[in-house]
Amino acid sequence: MSQNNNNPAPMRLTSFVTTDLCGITRGRSLPESEVAEQLVTGCGWVPANSALTPQDIIADDNPWGSHGDLRLLPDPSSRVRLEYGPDAQAAQLDYLHGDLVTTTGAPWPVCPRTLLREEIARYRELDLQVTAAFEHEFNLLGLADEHAAAFSLQAQRQTGNFGGWLMSALEQIGAEPEMFLPEYGRNQYEVTCRPTQGVAAADRAVNVREVTREIARQFGWRSTFTPLLAPGAVTNGVHLHLSLQRLDGTPVFYDEAAPSNLSKLAEHWAAGVLRHLPALCALTAPTAVSYLRLKPHHWSAAYACLGLRNREAALRICPVVEIGGKPKARQFNLEFRPMDATASPHLAMAAVLIAGRLGMQQELPLSAVTDVDPHSLSDAQREELGIKSLPGSLEEAQRLLLADSELCAQLPPALLQTYVSMKRQEQALTRELSEEQLCESYAKFY
Ligand code: GLU
Ligand code: MG
């Protein structure tokens, strides 16, 4: 777009972004006309930024201090360009996801996107590809304060054509939107997109959040993906649907003859996730407000168990639809539920994949399977089935993570150290807050 003084117009900017360890997308912008040139070298970045808490405080004891320089190297295949929306005057949204690298171009071990890419490569070495979709629930703030019943057409209509704009924006950026729906809670909505492969699945999770925020902003509203808007509200989850295929595309989670259709490989994978699940929560449900969600009867999961179509189970075998002769093996997937939008999608997906890979490599036997509400079982019954409770607080989750030496050994030491110092700082910042204050502040951050 040309600019001159007679016809002033905002310069078109393109951003290079990284979604950091606390799941916040940060970056720098440059003139669009210079993007091609800058693709090779990226833009500058600061190591200590990786120790930023959601409160924007850099952790005191982070390993980086004021030293060092990095490059944020954009991935050309990840570009998002949103050209239109309900407010025709709004600036276009244009960004590329990037990896953090050293000034010589070597991978930087604290980058969550690099961690995910490297984990996907480990799956490829096992002749496996990863297909994933993140489902997002969120609240819209600023709607007229009218009662609209759960899941009702009225709840959808009270947003006017927000859903339509959101879906068209997601389609325009290539996120393959599937469904927009009013959820159970007041002013709570959900948006789902088709699964995609590898790192692009976590990039897509970020894109869904950023585009939802952008469309809400253009409507004069705000969206929040916080796990709990206010004490007593209905929780917002991020559910990660995963399936594996051979590199030639053959699905490997499904076995027509097996109980619950779970193949042996899928059993080992699920067993690995369940074994590491209490510790995984430190990475997938990583804030104090996450633990106001991970409670029984929130359909969010409070126990490490696998259930067939059971929404109280941390790992759920999703239904396949047989109507119209749709092939079952391609639909079959497992859903990881103890996740929320305060987690980095790249880090959380990498962590779940690591746990599943360990399960496959060690051929772990599957236990902790139940089709009843695990909370309705007695302690003795849960123990007999091998069902562990998920952590009840961020402190407990952090302790369990550090106690899971097998899982920790799979994470780059610098990433783990930075993450732990950042989370300790965050705990110190939130320890004294009431539930109301906690909900209120995280609704702003996410
Ligand atoms: N809102 C629930 C959660 O926090 C999920 C409800 C559903 O299954 O859609 O995870
Ligand atoms: Mg839902």
XYZ file of C-alpha atoms and ligand atoms in Angstrom:
457
model
C 0.000 0.000 0.000
C 1.554 3.311 -1.004
C 1.615 6.210 1.385
C 1.703 9.933 0.769
C 0.700 12.934 2.760
C -2.479 13.526 0.755
C -3.741 10.081 1.459
C -2.350 9.010 4.822
C -2.743 5.324 5.545
C -1.253 3.067 8.162
C 1.815 1.200 6.962
C 1.143 -2.499 6.525
C 3.051 -4.364 9.193
C 3.932 -8.024 9.486
C 4.830 -9.552 12.828
C 7.245 -12.329 13.703
C 5.823 -14.056 16.779
C 6.691 -16.703 19.331
C 4.158 -18.226 21.694
C 6.100 -18.486 24.904
C 6.259 -20.908 27.806
C 3.226 -19.303 29.446
C 1.215 -19.495 26.220
C 1.294 -15.801 25.397
C 2.051 -14.797 21.815
C 4.668 -12.055 21.688
C 6.584 -10.573 18.804
C 7.882 -7.672 16.758
C 6.557 -6.022 13.611
C 8.255 -4.779 10.464
C 7.132 -3.182 7.189
C 5.434 -5.825 5.102
C 7.647 -4.861 2.166
C 10.723 -6.056 4.099
C 9.439 -9.475 5.100
C 11.053 -11.403 2.253
C 14.475 -10.025 3.151
C 14.044 -10.625 6.895
C 12.897 -14.224 6.507
C 16.519 -15.347 6.434
C 17.742 -13.614 9.561
C 14.553 -13.073 11.566
C 14.385 -10.396 14.227
C 16.119 -9.964 17.557
C 14.823 -11.576 20.745
C 15.929 -11.673 24.362
C 16.578 -14.942 26.256
C 15.094 -13.688 29.545
C 11.760 -13.082 27.765
C 11.264 -16.835 28.082
C 11.043 -16.360 31.840
C 8.164 -13.863 31.619
C 5.156 -14.742 33.755
C 1.623 -13.939 32.563
C 1.921 -10.936 34.933
C 4.805 -9.705 32.702
C 7.344 -10.077 35.493
C 10.610 -11.770 34.477
C 11.385 -14.496 37.011
C 14.064 -13.331 39.486
C 16.155 -16.490 39.377
C 15.900 -17.172 35.628
C 19.085 -18.584 34.075
C 19.523 -15.757 31.540
C 19.547 -12.439 33.368
C 20.330 -9.463 31.177
C 22.690 -11.432 28.923
C 22.558 -12.789 25.462
C 20.753 -12.344 22.171
C 18.592 -14.613 20.104
C 16.879 -14.495 16.731
C 13.200 -15.124 16.216
C 13.296 -16.940 12.894
C 9.947 -16.969 11.068
C 8.607 -20.112 9.449
C 7.332 -19.026 5.999
C 4.814 -21.884 5.889
C 3.073 -20.611 9.025
C 2.013 -17.167 7.766
C -1.397 -15.880 8.871
C -2.950 -13.038 6.859
C -6.365 -11.872 7.877
C -7.451 -9.250 5.379
C -11.013 -8.481 6.398
C -13.407 -8.494 9.340
C -16.516 -6.755 10.626
C -14.611 -3.502 11.053
C -13.362 -2.668 7.573
C -11.087 0.052 8.996
C -9.241 -2.293 11.341
C -5.652 -3.011 10.450
C -5.088 -6.371 8.836
C -3.584 -9.119 10.988
C -0.413 -10.513 9.451
C 2.109 -12.663 11.297
C 4.432 -15.625 11.015
C 5.175 -18.099 13.789
C 8.867 -18.429 14.468
C 11.451 -20.524 16.253
C 13.957 -19.070 18.673
C 17.517 -19.706 17.533
C 20.955 -18.465 18.528
C 22.644 -15.735 16.509
C 24.467 -18.493 14.577
C 21.131 -20.143 13.738
C 21.420 -23.107 16.120
C 18.152 -24.225 17.800
C 17.649 -22.643 21.229
C 16.630 -25.362 23.695
C 14.076 -23.194 25.541
C 11.887 -22.642 22.457
C 8.604 -24.597 22.851
C 8.001 -24.712 19.097
C 11.436 -26.293 18.600
C 10.670 -28.836 21.335
C 7.488 -29.845 19.521
C 9.223 -30.050 16.142
C 11.927 -32.280 17.615
C 9.311 -34.535 19.228
C 7.428 -34.839 15.943
C 10.758 -35.870 14.362
C 11.151 -38.620 17.020
C 7.719 -39.930 16.016
C 8.771 -39.887 12.380
C 11.769 -42.030 13.296
C 9.215 -44.531 14.606
C 7.388 -44.344 11.239
C 4.581 -42.299 12.826
C 2.950 -39.000 11.999
C 0.887 -37.005 14.492
C -2.531 -35.538 13.665
C -4.066 -33.186 16.207
C -6.793 -30.637 16.850
C -7.270 -28.311 19.810
C -10.878 -27.468 20.754
C -11.288 -24.109 22.437
C -13.922 -22.830 24.843
C -14.065 -19.136 25.666
C -16.244 -16.369 27.086
C -17.347 -13.265 25.243
C -17.316 -10.185 27.446
C -19.334 -7.122 26.580
C -22.490 -8.782 25.232
C -25.851 -7.376 26.277
C -26.610 -8.852 29.680
C -29.542 -11.000 28.643
C -30.388 -14.466 29.766
C -29.848 -17.062 27.050
C -30.193 -20.740 27.814
C -27.253 -23.142 27.589
C -26.532 -24.370 24.053
C -29.480 -22.306 22.801
C -30.006 -20.738 19.437
C -30.709 -17.552 21.360
C -27.238 -17.666 22.923
C -25.805 -17.860 19.433
C -28.132 -15.185 18.004
C -27.270 -12.740 20.782
C -23.775 -12.547 19.286
C -25.257 -11.338 15.983
C -22.992 -12.499 13.189
C -19.898 -12.887 15.408
C -19.877 -16.632 14.720
C -20.127 -16.030 10.978
C -17.265 -13.534 10.972
C -15.147 -15.779 13.164
C -15.680 -18.770 10.900
C -14.993 -16.783 7.742
C -11.817 -15.340 9.293
C -10.634 -18.810 10.289
C -11.379 -20.092 6.828
C -9.501 -17.197 5.244
C -6.339 -17.963 7.213
C -6.578 -21.673 6.343
C -7.516 -22.930 9.817
C -10.312 -25.143 8.405
C -13.076 -24.197 10.865
C -15.693 -26.834 11.634
C -18.169 -25.554 14.193
C -19.123 -22.520 16.280
C -21.387 -23.312 19.187
C -22.923 -21.764 22.251
C -21.629 -23.703 25.267
C -23.088 -24.629 28.639
C -21.985 -21.487 30.484
C -23.233 -17.936 30.341
C -21.671 -16.097 27.384
C -19.529 -19.167 26.806
C -18.804 -20.363 23.259
C -16.664 -22.948 21.547
C -14.960 -23.105 18.182
C -13.511 -26.193 16.561
C -11.284 -26.636 13.525
C -10.197 -29.694 11.564
C -7.162 -31.622 12.732
C -3.856 -31.030 11.029
C -0.400 -32.501 11.230
C 2.581 -31.861 13.447
C 3.700 -28.398 14.569
C 0.972 -26.786 12.441
C -1.635 -28.169 14.881
C -0.210 -26.127 17.767
C 0.256 -23.093 15.497
C -3.429 -23.456 14.590
C -4.362 -23.387 18.298
C -2.578 -20.045 18.606
C -4.262 -18.802 15.422
C -7.722 -19.695 16.736
C -7.060 -17.693 19.912
C -5.600 -14.669 18.115
C -8.278 -14.552 15.426
C -11.067 -14.966 18.001
C -9.565 -12.087 19.984
C -9.321 -9.979 16.849
C -12.906 -10.536 15.731
C -14.210 -9.913 19.272
C -12.163 -6.698 19.389
C -13.639 -5.553 16.085
C -17.107 -6.133 17.569
C -16.135 -3.936 20.528
C -16.096 -6.975 22.846
C -13.370 -9.024 24.445
C -12.868 -12.756 24.381
C -11.172 -14.666 27.166
C -9.972 -18.255 27.163
C -9.260 -18.286 30.909
C -10.039 -21.657 32.575
C -12.526 -20.009 34.956
C -14.048 -16.573 34.437
C -15.415 -16.251 37.976
C -15.912 -18.608 40.923
C -18.877 -20.841 40.158
C -18.835 -20.190 36.380
C -18.633 -22.980 33.814
C -14.997 -23.772 33.010
C -13.190 -23.206 29.698
C -11.149 -26.178 28.576
C -8.798 -26.803 25.701
C -9.258 -30.396 24.591
C -6.469 -31.918 22.534
C -7.572 -34.594 20.053
C -4.739 -36.804 18.862
C -4.266 -39.716 16.540
C -1.259 -41.387 14.952
C -0.736 -42.700 11.455
C 2.103 -44.498 9.709
C 4.053 -42.163 7.447
C 2.067 -43.578 4.517
C -1.126 -42.328 6.215
C -2.435 -45.648 7.604
C -4.206 -44.999 10.940
C -2.687 -47.001 13.818
C -4.869 -46.153 16.845
C -7.912 -48.062 15.571
C -8.450 -51.829 15.718
C -11.868 -53.056 14.619
C -11.520 -56.277 16.639
C -10.174 -54.797 19.886
C -12.229 -53.857 22.929
C -13.165 -50.167 22.617
C -11.417 -50.340 19.192
C -8.135 -49.369 20.815
C -5.148 -50.918 19.032
C -2.264 -52.365 21.055
C -0.125 -49.396 20.029
C -2.804 -46.965 21.202
C -3.016 -48.836 24.519
C 0.708 -48.407 25.101
C 0.488 -44.749 24.076
C -2.440 -44.101 26.424
C -0.689 -45.995 29.229
C 2.321 -43.683 28.845
C 0.136 -40.584 29.029
C -1.698 -41.887 32.110
C 1.535 -42.884 33.829
C 2.963 -39.379 33.448
C -0.319 -37.563 33.713
C -0.176 -36.155 37.200
C 3.180 -34.547 36.296
C 2.058 -33.522 32.812
C -0.526 -31.241 34.405
C 2.307 -28.873 35.370
C 2.709 -28.254 31.629
C -0.877 -28.596 30.374
C -2.787 -26.948 33.250
C -0.026 -24.687 34.459
C -1.567 -21.830 36.469
C -3.265 -21.482 39.834
C -6.569 -20.826 38.059
C -6.200 -24.142 36.173
C -6.770 -25.936 39.476
C -10.092 -24.220 40.005
C -11.107 -26.083 36.826
C -9.542 -29.515 37.368
C -12.144 -30.710 39.822
C -14.686 -33.532 39.714
C -17.907 -32.830 37.831
C -16.597 -30.019 35.660
C -16.233 -32.409 32.702
C -12.630 -31.329 32.810
C -11.001 -34.354 34.549
C -9.785 -34.782 38.098
C -8.294 -38.281 37.755
C -5.743 -39.936 35.491
C -7.907 -42.509 33.743
C -9.059 -43.524 30.283
C -12.758 -43.704 29.517
C -14.844 -44.602 26.493
C -16.827 -41.469 25.685
C -16.514 -40.473 29.372
C -16.124 -36.703 29.841
C -14.934 -37.091 33.424
C -11.927 -39.082 32.187
C -8.621 -37.308 31.545
C -8.174 -39.326 28.368
C -11.331 -40.017 26.410
C -11.902 -42.404 23.525
C -14.011 -40.257 21.215
C -17.033 -41.607 19.389
C -16.834 -42.470 15.715
C -19.818 -41.737 13.507
C -21.013 -44.592 11.367
C -23.856 -42.748 9.671
C -23.401 -42.422 5.917
C -20.637 -45.042 5.833
C -17.898 -42.684 7.080
C -14.673 -44.680 7.563
C -14.138 -45.290 11.281
C -10.363 -45.745 11.476
C -9.730 -42.219 10.152
C -12.026 -40.593 12.702
C -10.805 -42.548 15.705
C -8.839 -40.393 18.161
C -8.039 -39.900 21.818
C -8.897 -36.677 23.593
C -6.657 -35.242 26.321
C -8.878 -33.076 28.564
C -6.809 -31.684 31.473
C -5.535 -28.801 29.339
C -6.425 -25.128 29.236
C -5.404 -21.986 27.414
C -2.937 -20.883 30.092
C -0.641 -23.597 28.673
C 1.650 -23.117 25.699
C 0.041 -25.240 22.954
C 3.482 -26.255 21.634
C 4.879 -27.208 25.030
C 1.683 -28.984 26.143
C 1.361 -30.968 22.913
C 5.061 -31.909 23.022
C 4.717 -33.079 26.635
C 1.687 -35.282 25.905
C 3.508 -36.741 22.888
C 6.629 -37.445 24.941
C 4.584 -39.336 27.549
C 2.777 -41.327 24.852
C 6.051 -42.160 23.091
C 7.571 -43.431 26.333
C 4.498 -45.632 26.752
C 4.928 -47.072 23.237
C 8.680 -47.564 23.566
C 8.297 -49.287 26.943
C 5.193 -51.203 25.783
C 3.407 -50.184 28.977
C 0.259 -52.140 29.826
C -2.935 -50.140 30.017
C -4.697 -49.830 33.376
C -6.827 -47.065 34.902
C -9.696 -47.644 32.495
C -13.197 -46.814 33.678
C -16.517 -45.985 32.149
C -18.031 -44.698 35.353
C -17.373 -41.317 36.916
C -14.036 -41.940 38.677
C -15.117 -39.667 41.532
C -17.999 -42.027 42.308
C -15.544 -44.856 43.048
C -14.117 -45.389 46.521
C -10.420 -44.746 47.171
C -9.917 -48.513 47.353
C -11.638 -49.067 43.989
C -9.584 -46.341 42.355
C -6.415 -47.807 43.796
C -7.319 -51.249 42.532
C -7.875 -49.849 39.024
C -4.651 -47.817 39.190
C -6.441 -44.469 38.954
C -4.431 -41.586 40.402
C -5.800 -38.168 41.321
C -4.614 -35.221 39.282
C -2.852 -32.502 41.276
C -5.068 -30.150 43.259
C -2.838 -27.096 42.982
C -0.070 -25.603 40.888
C 2.408 -26.233 43.740
C 1.515 -29.912 43.769
C 1.735 -30.113 39.968
C 5.217 -28.549 40.038
C 6.341 -30.981 42.730
C 5.012 -33.929 40.745
C 6.725 -32.712 37.573
C 10.102 -32.472 39.272
C 9.546 -35.886 40.896
C 8.905 -37.477 37.469
C 12.549 -37.881 36.538
C 11.730 -39.920 33.455
C 9.598 -37.141 31.975
C 12.017 -34.397 33.052
C 14.909 -36.250 31.380
C 13.097 -35.798 28.054
C 12.993 -32.003 28.382
C 16.013 -29.827 27.598
C 17.503 -28.859 31.017
C 17.536 -25.152 30.114
C 13.838 -25.253 29.222
C 12.952 -27.032 32.453
C 15.024 -24.648 34.546
C 13.508 -21.567 32.900
C 9.994 -22.987 33.201
C 10.362 -23.894 36.867
C 11.786 -20.495 37.780
C 9.001 -18.744 35.853
C 6.302 -20.824 37.550
C 7.826 -20.238 41.014
C 7.659 -16.522 40.383
C 4.068 -16.865 39.220
C 3.149 -18.819 42.359
C 4.664 -16.093 44.510
C 2.616 -13.511 42.605
C -0.667 -15.391 42.995
C -0.357 -17.110 46.389
C -2.160 -14.402 48.335
C -4.955 -13.830 45.817
C -8.547 -14.829 46.565
C -10.352 -17.004 44.016
C -12.167 -13.902 42.752
C -8.927 -11.989 42.272
C -7.278 -14.958 40.611
C -10.145 -15.378 38.145
C -10.277 -11.674 37.442
C -6.589 -11.309 36.690
C -6.270 -14.442 34.496
C -9.363 -13.423 32.518
C -7.316 -10.367 31.513
C -4.123 -12.270 30.710
C -5.782 -14.958 28.564
N -16.162 -26.979 29.850
C -15.565 -28.287 30.051
C -14.078 -28.124 30.373
O -13.722 -27.255 31.083
C -15.775 -29.190 28.862
C -17.192 -29.404 28.423
C -17.269 -30.202 27.139
O -17.030 -31.424 27.183
O -17.453 -29.583 26.093
O -13.248 -28.862 29.944
Mg -17.141 -27.972 24.935
